[in-house]
Every structure is written in C-alpha cells, then in structure tokens.
Coordinates of C-alpha atoms and ligand atoms in Angstrom, one line a residue:
M1 CA -170.8 45.3 31.7
E2 CA -167.6 43.5 30.7
S3 CA -164.8 46.0 30.1
F4 CA -163.9 47.3 26.6
G5 CA -160.4 45.9 27.0
A6 CA -161.7 42.4 27.7
R7 CA -164.2 42.7 24.8
L8 CA -161.5 43.9 22.4
H9 CA -159.1 41.2 23.5
R10 CA -161.7 38.6 22.7
A11 CA -162.8 40.2 19.4
V12 CA -159.2 40.2 18.1
R13 CA -158.7 36.6 19.2
E14 CA -161.9 35.6 17.3
R15 CA -161.7 37.8 14.3
G16 CA -158.1 38.8 14.0
P17 CA -156.1 42.0 14.6
L18 CA -157.9 44.5 12.3
C19 CA -159.8 47.7 12.5
V20 CA -161.4 49.0 9.3
G21 CA -162.4 52.6 9.0
I22 CA -165.6 53.8 7.3
D23 CA -164.3 57.0 5.6
P24 CA -166.6 57.9 2.7
H25 CA -164.3 60.3 0.9
P26 CA -165.9 62.1 -2.0
A27 CA -163.4 60.4 -4.3
L28 CA -164.5 57.0 -2.9
L29 CA -168.2 57.7 -3.4
A30 CA -167.5 58.6 -7.0
R31 CA -165.3 55.5 -7.5
W32 CA -168.2 53.3 -6.1
G33 CA -170.6 55.0 -8.5
L34 CA -172.4 56.8 -5.7
T35 CA -173.6 60.4 -5.5
D36 CA -171.9 62.8 -3.1
D37 CA -174.9 63.3 -0.9
V38 CA -176.7 61.7 2.0
D39 CA -178.1 58.9 -0.2
G40 CA -174.6 58.1 -1.4
L41 CA -173.3 58.2 2.1
D42 CA -176.0 55.9 3.4
R43 CA -175.4 53.3 0.6
F44 CA -171.7 53.4 1.2
A45 CA -171.9 52.9 4.9
R46 CA -174.5 50.1 4.5
T47 CA -172.3 48.3 2.0
V48 CA -169.4 48.3 4.4
V49 CA -171.5 47.2 7.3
D50 CA -173.1 44.3 5.2
A51 CA -169.7 43.2 3.9
L52 CA -167.6 43.5 7.1
G53 CA -169.7 44.0 10.2
D54 CA -169.8 40.3 11.0
R55 CA -166.2 39.7 10.0
V56 CA -163.7 42.3 11.4
A57 CA -163.0 42.9 15.1
V58 CA -163.4 46.7 15.1
V59 CA -165.1 49.1 12.6
K60 CA -164.1 52.8 12.9
P61 CA -166.5 55.3 11.3
Q62 CA -164.8 58.6 10.7
S63 CA -167.3 61.1 12.1
A64 CA -166.1 64.0 9.8
F65 CA -167.3 62.3 6.6
F66 CA -170.8 62.0 8.1
E67 CA -170.9 65.4 9.8
R68 CA -170.1 67.0 6.4
F69 CA -173.8 66.4 5.5
G70 CA -175.2 68.0 8.6
S71 CA -177.9 66.5 10.7
H72 CA -178.9 64.1 7.9
G73 CA -175.3 62.8 7.8
V74 CA -175.3 62.4 11.6
A75 CA -178.5 60.4 11.3
V76 CA -176.8 58.1 8.9
L77 CA -173.9 57.8 11.4
E78 CA -176.3 56.8 14.2
S79 CA -178.0 54.2 12.0
T80 CA -174.5 52.9 10.9
I81 CA -173.5 52.5 14.5
R82 CA -176.7 50.5 15.3
Q83 CA -176.2 48.3 12.3
L84 CA -172.6 47.6 13.3
R85 CA -173.6 46.7 16.8
D86 CA -176.2 44.2 15.4
R87 CA -173.5 42.6 13.3
G88 CA -171.2 42.1 16.3
S89 CA -168.2 44.2 15.4
L90 CA -167.0 46.7 18.1
V91 CA -167.6 50.3 17.0
L92 CA -164.8 52.8 17.5
L93 CA -166.0 56.3 16.6
D94 CA -163.1 58.5 15.3
V95 CA -164.1 61.9 16.6
K96 CA -160.9 63.0 18.4
R97 CA -162.8 65.0 21.0
G98 CA -161.1 67.1 23.7
D99 CA -162.0 70.2 25.8
I100 CA -162.1 71.4 29.4
G101 CA -163.4 68.7 31.7
S102 CA -167.0 70.0 32.1
T103 CA -167.4 70.0 28.3
V104 CA -165.7 66.6 28.0
H105 CA -168.4 65.3 30.3
A106 CA -170.9 66.2 27.7
Y107 CA -168.9 64.5 24.9
A108 CA -168.6 61.5 27.2
S109 CA -172.4 61.4 27.6
A110 CA -172.9 61.7 23.8
Y111 CA -170.7 58.7 23.0
L112 CA -170.3 56.5 26.0
E113 CA -173.7 56.7 27.7
P114 CA -175.8 53.6 26.7
S115 CA -178.9 55.7 26.3
S116 CA -177.3 58.0 23.8
P117 CA -178.3 57.7 20.1
M118 CA -174.6 57.8 19.3
Y119 CA -173.5 55.3 21.9
V120 CA -170.4 53.4 20.7
D121 CA -167.9 51.0 22.2
A122 CA -165.0 53.4 22.1
V123 CA -164.0 56.9 20.9
T124 CA -160.8 58.7 20.0
A125 CA -159.8 61.7 22.1
S126 CA -157.3 64.5 21.9
P127 CA -155.1 65.1 25.0
F128 CA -154.0 68.6 23.9
L129 CA -155.9 70.1 27.0
G130 CA -154.1 67.6 29.2
V131 CA -154.8 63.9 29.6
G132 CA -156.5 64.7 32.9
S133 CA -159.1 66.9 31.1
L134 CA -160.4 63.6 29.6
T135 CA -161.2 62.1 33.0
P136 CA -165.0 62.3 32.5
M137 CA -164.6 60.1 29.4
F138 CA -162.4 57.6 31.3
E139 CA -164.9 57.5 34.2
L140 CA -168.0 56.9 32.0
A141 CA -166.0 54.4 29.9
A142 CA -165.2 52.5 33.1
E143 CA -168.8 52.7 34.3
H144 CA -170.3 51.3 31.1
G145 CA -167.6 49.0 29.6
G146 CA -166.4 51.6 27.1
G147 CA -163.0 52.5 25.7
V148 CA -161.1 55.7 24.9
F149 CA -158.1 55.9 22.5
V150 CA -156.0 58.9 23.3
L151 CA -153.8 60.5 20.6
A152 CA -150.1 60.0 21.4
L153 CA -148.0 59.9 18.2
T154 CA -150.3 60.5 15.2
S155 CA -149.7 59.2 11.7
N156 CA -149.5 62.7 10.1
P157 CA -146.1 64.3 9.5
E158 CA -147.1 67.5 11.3
G159 CA -147.8 65.7 14.6
A160 CA -144.1 65.2 15.6
T161 CA -143.4 68.9 16.3
V162 CA -145.8 68.7 19.3
Q163 CA -145.8 65.1 20.2
R164 CA -142.0 64.5 20.1
A165 CA -141.3 67.8 21.9
T166 CA -139.6 67.4 25.3
T167 CA -141.4 68.3 28.5
A168 CA -139.9 70.0 31.6
D169 CA -139.0 66.6 33.1
G170 CA -137.2 65.4 29.9
R171 CA -139.9 63.0 28.6
T172 CA -141.5 63.6 25.2
V173 CA -145.1 64.7 25.2
A174 CA -146.0 61.3 23.7
Q175 CA -144.2 59.5 26.5
A176 CA -146.0 61.6 29.1
V177 CA -149.4 60.7 27.5
I178 CA -148.4 57.0 27.4
D179 CA -147.4 57.1 31.1
E180 CA -150.7 58.6 32.1
I181 CA -152.6 55.9 30.1
A182 CA -150.4 53.3 31.8
Q183 CA -151.5 54.5 35.2
L184 CA -155.2 54.3 34.2
N185 CA -154.8 50.8 32.9
A186 CA -152.7 49.5 35.8
G187 CA -153.8 46.0 37.0
A188 CA -156.4 45.6 34.3
E189 CA -156.7 42.1 32.8
P190 CA -156.5 40.9 30.2
L191 CA -156.1 44.4 28.8
G192 CA -156.9 47.9 29.9
S193 CA -159.7 49.9 28.2
I194 CA -157.7 53.1 27.6
G195 CA -155.7 52.9 24.4
A196 CA -153.1 55.1 22.6
V197 CA -153.1 56.1 19.0
I198 CA -149.7 55.6 17.5
G199 CA -149.4 55.8 13.7
A200 CA -147.9 53.0 11.7
T201 CA -146.0 55.7 9.8
V202 CA -144.0 57.2 12.7
G203 CA -141.0 55.0 12.6
E204 CA -139.2 54.4 15.9
T205 CA -141.2 56.0 18.6
G206 CA -138.4 56.5 21.2
C207 CA -141.2 55.7 23.7
D208 CA -141.3 53.0 26.4
L209 CA -144.6 51.2 25.7
S210 CA -143.9 48.3 28.1
A211 CA -146.2 49.4 30.9
I212 CA -149.2 50.8 28.9
N213 CA -151.4 47.6 29.3
G214 CA -153.9 49.0 26.8
P215 CA -154.7 48.7 23.1
L216 CA -152.4 50.5 20.6
L217 CA -154.4 51.8 17.6
A218 CA -152.2 52.0 14.5
P219 CA -153.6 54.0 11.7
G220 CA -151.6 55.1 8.6
L221 CA -151.5 51.7 6.9
G222 CA -152.1 51.5 3.2
A223 CA -153.1 54.9 1.8
Q224 CA -150.7 56.9 4.1
G225 CA -147.8 54.7 3.1
A226 CA -147.1 52.4 6.0
T227 CA -147.1 48.6 5.5
A228 CA -147.8 45.8 8.0
A229 CA -144.0 45.2 8.2
D230 CA -143.6 48.7 9.7
L231 CA -145.6 47.7 12.8
R232 CA -142.5 45.9 14.1
V233 CA -140.4 49.0 13.6
V234 CA -142.9 51.2 15.4
F235 CA -143.9 48.9 18.3
G236 CA -140.8 46.8 18.7
T237 CA -141.6 44.0 21.2
N238 CA -144.9 45.6 22.3
L239 CA -146.9 43.9 19.6
S240 CA -149.5 41.9 21.5
A241 CA -152.1 44.7 21.8
V242 CA -151.5 46.5 18.5
L243 CA -154.7 47.1 16.5
P244 CA -153.8 47.9 12.9
S245 CA -156.2 50.2 11.2
Y246 CA -156.9 50.6 7.5
S247 CA -159.5 52.8 5.7
R248 CA -159.0 53.7 2.1
E249 CA -156.8 50.6 1.4
V250 CA -159.7 48.3 2.2
L251 CA -162.5 50.6 1.1
G252 CA -160.9 51.0 -2.3
A253 CA -161.8 47.4 -3.1
G254 CA -165.5 48.1 -2.9
P255 CA -168.4 48.3 -3.6
D256 CA -168.4 44.6 -4.4
A257 CA -168.9 42.8 -1.0
E258 CA -166.7 39.9 -1.9
A259 CA -163.9 42.2 -2.9
L260 CA -164.2 44.1 0.3
R261 CA -164.1 40.9 2.4
A262 CA -161.1 39.7 0.4
A263 CA -159.3 43.0 1.1
A264 CA -160.0 42.8 4.8
D265 CA -158.9 39.2 4.9
R266 CA -155.6 40.1 3.2
A267 CA -155.1 42.9 5.7
V268 CA -155.7 40.5 8.6
A269 CA -153.3 38.0 7.1
D270 CA -150.6 40.6 6.6
C271 CA -151.0 42.0 10.2
R272 CA -151.1 38.5 11.8
A273 CA -147.8 37.7 10.1
A274 CA -146.3 41.1 11.1
L275 CA -147.5 40.7 14.7
A276 CA -146.5 37.0 14.7
M277 CA -149.9 35.9 15.8
S278 CA -151.3 32.6 14.6
Ligands
LIG1 O1 -153.0 59.4 13.8 C1 -154.1 59.2 13.2 C2 -155.3 59.2 13.9 C3 -156.4 58.9 13.1 N1 -156.3 58.7 11.8 C4 -157.6 58.4 11.1 O2 -157.5 57.1 10.5 C5 -158.1 57.1 9.2 C6 -157.0 56.8 8.2 O3 -157.5 56.6 7.0 P1 -156.6 55.9 5.8 O4 -157.6 56.0 4.6 O5 -156.3 54.5 6.2 O6 -155.4 56.8 5.6 C7 -158.7 58.5 9.0 O7 -160.0 58.4 9.4 C8 -157.9 59.4 9.9 O8 -158.7 60.5 10.4 C9 -155.1 58.8 11.2 O9 -155.0 58.6 9.9 N2 -154.0 59.0 11.9

C-alpha cells in the first residue's frame, strides 16, 4: 500500500492543511441538543462525518470521548472510523498509546492491522517509555501504509517540564524525540510516515525541525488559545508539513452541517494564509 506520508501529502494538497477532531465533550453534546449517552454520541459523530468527511484532509476522533461510554461507545468509534474511510478523509485516531514493546505490538495490531475493527490510517503515540519502545507500531505502519504521530512538545502547559528538560547529551527531550523520528523518516519521499505532535500553543520550540521529514501535527488551535498566526512562531521555516488541528473551535459551529463546513473552510483559509500555501 502507498505510504501514509504520501497519502497525507496528497490529501493536504487536494483538501487543504486541516485536521478536525471529533471530541464529543458533554458540553458540546448539550449545546447541540443531544443527550449525554451513546445515542447522543452516535448522532454527534455521524453529523461530523456527514458534514466534513468528504471535505477535510484528516479527521481525528478522540478515543477518550468514545471510551467514556464503554463497549457501546467503542462500537460507535468503530462505526465512525468506517464511515470516515468511506468518505475519503484520512483517519487519525488520537489514543496516545505507549508501553513496553511487547504490549505496543498489541496496540499496533489493534489500530494499524487492516483486519482490525479499529483499523485507522494513523495513531498518536506517547514516547515516555522511549521512542524505541514504539518500534512495533513503526514496523506495522511501514508494512501497511500507516502513520504514527509521536508526542514531542504537547500543547498543554504541563508538558514543558518533561519535554523541555535537558538530556545527558545536552539536547532537550523534545529534540531527542524529533531526532529519532528524523532517522525513521530518512530518505522517504514526498514525506515520511512518522510524525511529531507539536502544539500550536508552545511558542518558540528551541528545536531543530529541519531534518524531520515527517508531518507535524499542531493541536491547540482555537479553544486552547493558539491562532493560525502562531504556527509561524512555533514552526519557523519548517511550515511545509505542518498539519493544523482544531476540535472545539470547529465543532462549536454545529450541529448545522453548513455551519460546520463553513467553520472548517475558515480554518483552512486561515491556515493556508499562515503557512503561505496557495
Ligand atoms: O499536544 C496535544 C496533543 C493532543 N491534543 C488533542 O487534540 C484535541 C484538541 O482539542 P481542542 O478542542 O481543539 O482543544 C484534543 O483531543 C486533545 O486531546 C492536544 O490538545 N494537545
């Protein structure tokens, strides 16, 4: 199968640089006039899929909001993933998994093995047990054209204590993660399949991103306070593979499908301008 990096590169060229999250917060369910139960969850997710699935490059369901309803919520997640695939958007499941390698292998099978009911195009992963512990995910992703986005500098204020800490060789933890991703992506064209998560809220990163050759997922736009203009501050000249991500900012326009589409179109326009893409 074609690599995730190549598929993402094409999707962004065709649909614009935007990832929209499906984050059915209880407050959003209420605002949309939906019940805070599996039925409300299902209606919320279907509305987003119908409005945006054939429009935005990447849709990112946040697993936590589905898991909160137990097995029935996970069933809605599986169905949402299938519907998104049918509409043509790439599906990035935000699950932030990480563990010892043998367990990561099981996570990899759950999300990156085509026969799995929760098979997606890409997942988010945590490198806290070492980037190398995620190797089974990288291997399965390479085998089946999947992608993995590794947390590097997260959008939340608490992240900096760990991620900007200095390692024994003088690099920050974030830089060490980025350098390992760069090695995994070396030589890939047009783009590697292993990405980094770098929040749009983090300000200057102090990191060298020039060799990463992979997608840079930028959450934190909108509800967490960052604007598209902040992308230039965070990513400097490394803008070509930035994938801006919005959840509540776009979802807040729902449940009207036209209003959701208009909010996504505004986000794409803002991000294109900030990233200087035509
Ligand atoms: O550093 C990170 C990594 C992931 N996220 C996730 O993105 C969305 C953000 O939602 P908003 O409504 O746009 O704030 C959410 O699912 C987070 O878990 C992040 O925010 N920061």
